[in-house]
Short mmCIF file of C-alpha atoms in Angstrom, two decimals:
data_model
loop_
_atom_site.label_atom_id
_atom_site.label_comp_id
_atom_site.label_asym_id
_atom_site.label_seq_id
_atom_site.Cartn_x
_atom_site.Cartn_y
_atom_site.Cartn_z
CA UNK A 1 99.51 -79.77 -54.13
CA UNK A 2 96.77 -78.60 -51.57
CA UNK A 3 97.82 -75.28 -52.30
CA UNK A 4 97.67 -75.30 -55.77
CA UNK A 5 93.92 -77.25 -55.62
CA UNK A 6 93.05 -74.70 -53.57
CA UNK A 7 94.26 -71.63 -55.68
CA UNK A 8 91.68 -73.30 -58.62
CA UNK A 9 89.20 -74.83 -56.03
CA UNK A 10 88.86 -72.41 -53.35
CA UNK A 11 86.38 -74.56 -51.22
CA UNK A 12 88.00 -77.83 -51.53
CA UNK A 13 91.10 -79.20 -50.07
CA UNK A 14 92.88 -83.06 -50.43
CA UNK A 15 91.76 -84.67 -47.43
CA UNK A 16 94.21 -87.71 -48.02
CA UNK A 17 93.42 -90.92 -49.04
CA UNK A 18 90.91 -93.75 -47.85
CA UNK A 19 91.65 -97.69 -48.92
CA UNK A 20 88.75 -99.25 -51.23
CA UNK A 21 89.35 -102.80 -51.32
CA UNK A 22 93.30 -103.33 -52.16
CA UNK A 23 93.67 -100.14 -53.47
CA UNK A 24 93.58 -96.50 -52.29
CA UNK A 25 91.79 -93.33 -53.80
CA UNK A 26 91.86 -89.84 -53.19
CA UNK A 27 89.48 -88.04 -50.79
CA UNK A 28 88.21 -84.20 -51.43
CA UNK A 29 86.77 -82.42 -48.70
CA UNK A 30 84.30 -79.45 -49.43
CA UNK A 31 84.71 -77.27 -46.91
CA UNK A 32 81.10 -75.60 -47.56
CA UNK A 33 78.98 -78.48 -47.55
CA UNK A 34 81.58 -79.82 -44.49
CA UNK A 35 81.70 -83.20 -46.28
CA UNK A 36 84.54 -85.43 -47.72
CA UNK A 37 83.63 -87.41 -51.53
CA UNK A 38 85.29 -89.21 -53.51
CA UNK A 39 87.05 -88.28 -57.23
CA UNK A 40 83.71 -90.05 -58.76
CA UNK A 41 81.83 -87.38 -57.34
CA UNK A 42 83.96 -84.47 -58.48
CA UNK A 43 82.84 -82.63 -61.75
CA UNK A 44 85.10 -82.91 -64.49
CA UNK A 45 86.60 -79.34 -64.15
CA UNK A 46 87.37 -80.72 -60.28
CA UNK A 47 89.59 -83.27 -61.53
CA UNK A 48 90.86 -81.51 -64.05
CA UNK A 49 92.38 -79.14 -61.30
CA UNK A 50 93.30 -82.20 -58.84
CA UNK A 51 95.27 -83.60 -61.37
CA UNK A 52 96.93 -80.15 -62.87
CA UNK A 53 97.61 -79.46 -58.88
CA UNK A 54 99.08 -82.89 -58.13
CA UNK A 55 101.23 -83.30 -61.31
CA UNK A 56 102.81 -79.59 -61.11
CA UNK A 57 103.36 -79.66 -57.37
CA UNK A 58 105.08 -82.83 -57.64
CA UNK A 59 107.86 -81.59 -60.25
CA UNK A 60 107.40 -78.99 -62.42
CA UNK A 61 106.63 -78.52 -66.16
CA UNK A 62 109.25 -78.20 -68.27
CA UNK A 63 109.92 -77.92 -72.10
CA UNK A 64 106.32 -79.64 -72.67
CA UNK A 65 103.07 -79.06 -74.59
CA UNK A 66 100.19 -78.72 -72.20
CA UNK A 67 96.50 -78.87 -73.85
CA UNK A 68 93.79 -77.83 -71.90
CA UNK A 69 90.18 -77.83 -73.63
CA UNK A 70 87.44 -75.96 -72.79
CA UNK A 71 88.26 -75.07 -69.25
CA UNK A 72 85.70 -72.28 -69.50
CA UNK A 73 82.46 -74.99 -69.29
CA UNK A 74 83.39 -76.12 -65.83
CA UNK A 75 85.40 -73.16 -64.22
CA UNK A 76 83.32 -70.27 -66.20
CA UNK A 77 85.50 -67.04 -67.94
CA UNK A 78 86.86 -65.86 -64.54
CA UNK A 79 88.03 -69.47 -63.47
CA UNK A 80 89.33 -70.27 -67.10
CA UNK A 81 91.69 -67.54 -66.71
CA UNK A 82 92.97 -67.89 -63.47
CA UNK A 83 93.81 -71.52 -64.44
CA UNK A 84 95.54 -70.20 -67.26
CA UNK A 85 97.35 -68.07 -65.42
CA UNK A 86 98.38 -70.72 -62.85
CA UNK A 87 99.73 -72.98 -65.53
CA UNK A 88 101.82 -70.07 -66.64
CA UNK A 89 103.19 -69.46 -63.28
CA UNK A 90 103.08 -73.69 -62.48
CA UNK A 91 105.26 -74.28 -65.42
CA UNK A 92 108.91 -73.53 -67.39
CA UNK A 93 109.21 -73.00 -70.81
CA UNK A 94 106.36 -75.09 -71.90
CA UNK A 95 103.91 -74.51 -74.32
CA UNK A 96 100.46 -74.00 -73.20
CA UNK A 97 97.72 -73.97 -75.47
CA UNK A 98 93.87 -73.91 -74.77
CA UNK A 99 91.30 -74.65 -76.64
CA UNK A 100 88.94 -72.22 -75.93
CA UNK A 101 85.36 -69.95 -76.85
CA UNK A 102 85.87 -67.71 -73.79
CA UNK A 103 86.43 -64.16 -74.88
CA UNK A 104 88.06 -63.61 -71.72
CA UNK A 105 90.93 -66.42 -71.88
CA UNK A 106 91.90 -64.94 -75.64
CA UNK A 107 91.99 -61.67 -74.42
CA UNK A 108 94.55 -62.59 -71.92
CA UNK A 109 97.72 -60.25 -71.96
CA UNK A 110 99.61 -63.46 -71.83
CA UNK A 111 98.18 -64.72 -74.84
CA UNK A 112 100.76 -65.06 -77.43
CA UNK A 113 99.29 -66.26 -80.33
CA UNK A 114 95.28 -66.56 -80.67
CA UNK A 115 93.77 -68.87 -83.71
CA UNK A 116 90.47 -68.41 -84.06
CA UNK A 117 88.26 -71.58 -85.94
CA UNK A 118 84.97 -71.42 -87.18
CA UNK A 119 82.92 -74.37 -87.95
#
């Protein structure tokens, strides 16, 4: 999983766990700032690859639907697609579909359909 977090995160890594009261919660460090935090204090795009990492490295994907929205606001165009491209590699005949205004992430070779919605 630390892998994978890192692939999406490149300056964090899991930095195990640390007991709050009866139960236990994950620890990040940022290897930057040289500081551990808490998954409060991660942004939303942070957690969103914590959980991706933890839940593909555990067992993989398979013959699911995967829905990942927006991942362009916290991980900008390049970030977007190399988390695209990660679930693609992370996963086995499952459907992947983002929800997405980045140019670059429907430009993707991979892309294999592209619906575009105006509002």
């Amino acid at each position: 999983a630390n892998e994978r977090f890192a692939e999406l995160c490149p300056n964090l890594r899991i930095d195990g766990l640390k007991r709050f009261g009866t139960s236990f919660g994950p620890m990040i460090r940022d290897e930057v700032r040289r500081e551990s935090r808490t998954i409060e204090r991660m942004s939303a795009s942070e957690k969103q690859a914590y959980l991706l990492a933890l839940y593909t490295a555990r067992s993989p994907i398979v013959d699911s639907l995967v829905l990942i929205d927006a991942p362009e606001i916290g991980f900008g165009d390049v970030g977007a697609v190399s988390l695209v491209r990660a679930l693609l590699r992370w996963t086995s005949r499952t459907q992947l579909l983002v929800a997405t205004a980045s140019d670059a992430v429907c430009q993707m070779p991979e892309a294999a359909h592209v619906v575009e919605l105006r509002g």
